Amino acid sequence: MVEQEPVEGAAPRDGRLRVFLVDDHAMFRAGVRAELGEHVEVVGEASTVAEAVSRIAATQPDVVLLDVHMPDGGGRAVLEAMRRTHPQVRFLALSVSDAAEDVIGLIRAGARGYVTKTISPDELTDAIRRVADGDAVFSPRLAGFVLDAFASRPDAPVADPELDQLTNREREVLRLLARGYAYKEIARELYISIKTVETHVSNVLRKLQMSNRYELSRWAADRRLV
């Protein structure tokens, strides 16, 4: 049986919330569509920033589920492009990353919430509804990052010259490596090949001038990336 793609711009048939998916992994988007089932109306999806900006403007969804890291800029780039022209659209970050700087960066850019990809289908549906209603929603351990950042240094940018050398994908690989994932497990988690994982690790080691994964793990732990 051939799976039907969502018809972009189509109005919901029964008043359900209209949701748009932004993620560069087609398999993950398909999984989210299946998990959300009949609870919401998926009105479109995109795998790049440019596609997302164009299609969100065309479909006018209630809530956008937004990946943080994509090759061409990721969730923050989408938010920055959309927030002035489409303030009525609400954004919920849905990411594999639970790093403080990613959470804070997306919230500063205008996201109404941030949940990780370990969230259950029922919890995700509830988070979408709450964001649509104007609530702020976070996975439990992430709320503390936001409270700490905005309470103590509300206007301070989250910056790290060494970390800024790394691409979004290199940061994802680094975090998983520091958590003890094997190359094979990282490849499965990020939907990339083991060879690509090895290339990213080599690039990270070179940029940070380190020689092994144990040094990388300590470095990541010091920056609360793990």
PDB file of N, CA and C in Angstrom, residues 8 23 27 39 53 73 75 105 135 137 143 174 202 204 206 212:
ATOM      1  N   GLU A   8      -0.607  19.833   1.048  1.00  0.00           N
ATOM      2  CA  GLU A   8      -0.275  21.097   1.671  1.00  0.00           C
ATOM      3  C   GLU A   8      -1.349  22.139   1.397  1.00  0.00           C
ATOM      4  N   ASP A  23      11.933  18.674   9.497  1.00  0.00           N
ATOM      5  CA  ASP A  23      13.011  17.784   9.913  1.00  0.00           C
ATOM      6  C   ASP A  23      13.693  17.269   8.653  1.00  0.00           C
ATOM      7  N   MET A  27      12.387   9.612   7.223  1.00  0.00           N
ATOM      8  CA  MET A  27      11.868   8.506   8.026  1.00  0.00           C
ATOM      9  C   MET A  27      11.318   9.010   9.358  1.00  0.00           C
ATOM     10  N   HIS A  39      -5.045  12.623  15.694  1.00  0.00           N
ATOM     11  CA  HIS A  39      -5.182  13.664  16.708  1.00  0.00           C
ATOM     12  C   HIS A  39      -5.022  15.074  16.133  1.00  0.00           C
ATOM     13  N   VAL A  53      10.305  27.751   5.247  1.00  0.00           N
ATOM     14  CA  VAL A  53       9.838  29.134   5.224  1.00  0.00           C
ATOM     15  C   VAL A  53       8.743  29.308   4.173  1.00  0.00           C
ATOM     16  N   GLY A  73      21.076  25.365   8.457  1.00  0.00           N
ATOM     17  CA  GLY A  73      20.785  26.403   9.449  1.00  0.00           C
ATOM     18  C   GLY A  73      19.888  25.969  10.577  1.00  0.00           C
ATOM     19  N   GLY A  75      16.486  24.949  12.999  1.00  0.00           N
ATOM     20  CA  GLY A  75      15.279  25.563  13.522  1.00  0.00           C
ATOM     21  C   GLY A  75      15.381  27.046  13.776  1.00  0.00           C
ATOM     22  N   GLY A 105      18.795  28.839  22.906  1.00  0.00           N
ATOM     23  CA  GLY A 105      18.849  29.514  21.609  1.00  0.00           C
ATOM     24  C   GLY A 105      17.524  29.507  20.889  1.00  0.00           C
ATOM     25  N   ASP A 135       0.549  28.078  25.814  1.00  0.00           N
ATOM     26  CA  ASP A 135       1.406  27.667  26.923  1.00  0.00           C
ATOM     27  C   ASP A 135       2.850  27.477  26.456  1.00  0.00           C
ATOM     28  N   VAL A 137       5.962  24.850  26.808  1.00  0.00           N
ATOM     29  CA  VAL A 137       6.061  23.427  27.117  1.00  0.00           C
ATOM     30  C   VAL A 137       7.505  22.965  26.969  1.00  0.00           C
ATOM     31  N   ALA A 143      13.430  22.561  31.352  1.00  0.00           N
ATOM     32  CA  ALA A 143      12.863  23.812  31.860  1.00  0.00           C
ATOM     33  C   ALA A 143      13.859  24.560  32.727  1.00  0.00           C
ATOM     34  N   LEU A 174      29.119  14.769  18.624  1.00  0.00           N
ATOM     35  CA  LEU A 174      29.906  14.950  19.843  1.00  0.00           C
ATOM     36  C   LEU A 174      29.103  14.604  21.083  1.00  0.00           C
ATOM     37  N   SER A 202      36.469  12.799  13.342  1.00  0.00           N
ATOM     38  CA  SER A 202      37.802  13.274  12.939  1.00  0.00           C
ATOM     39  C   SER A 202      37.840  14.791  12.832  1.00  0.00           C
ATOM     40  N   VAL A 204      35.877  16.942  14.425  1.00  0.00           N
ATOM     41  CA  VAL A 204      35.764  17.515  15.769  1.00  0.00           C
ATOM     42  C   VAL A 204      37.107  17.449  16.486  1.00  0.00           C
ATOM     43  N   ARG A 206      40.043  17.359  15.184  1.00  0.00           N
ATOM     44  CA  ARG A 206      40.976  18.302  14.557  1.00  0.00           C
ATOM     45  C   ARG A 206      40.674  19.735  14.983  1.00  0.00           C
ATOM     46  N   ASN A 212      41.552  11.987  21.302  1.00  0.00           N
ATOM     47  CA  ASN A 212      40.721  10.796  21.477  1.00  0.00           C
ATOM     48  C   ASN A 212      39.350  11.170  22.041  1.00  0.00           C
TER      49      ASN A 212
END
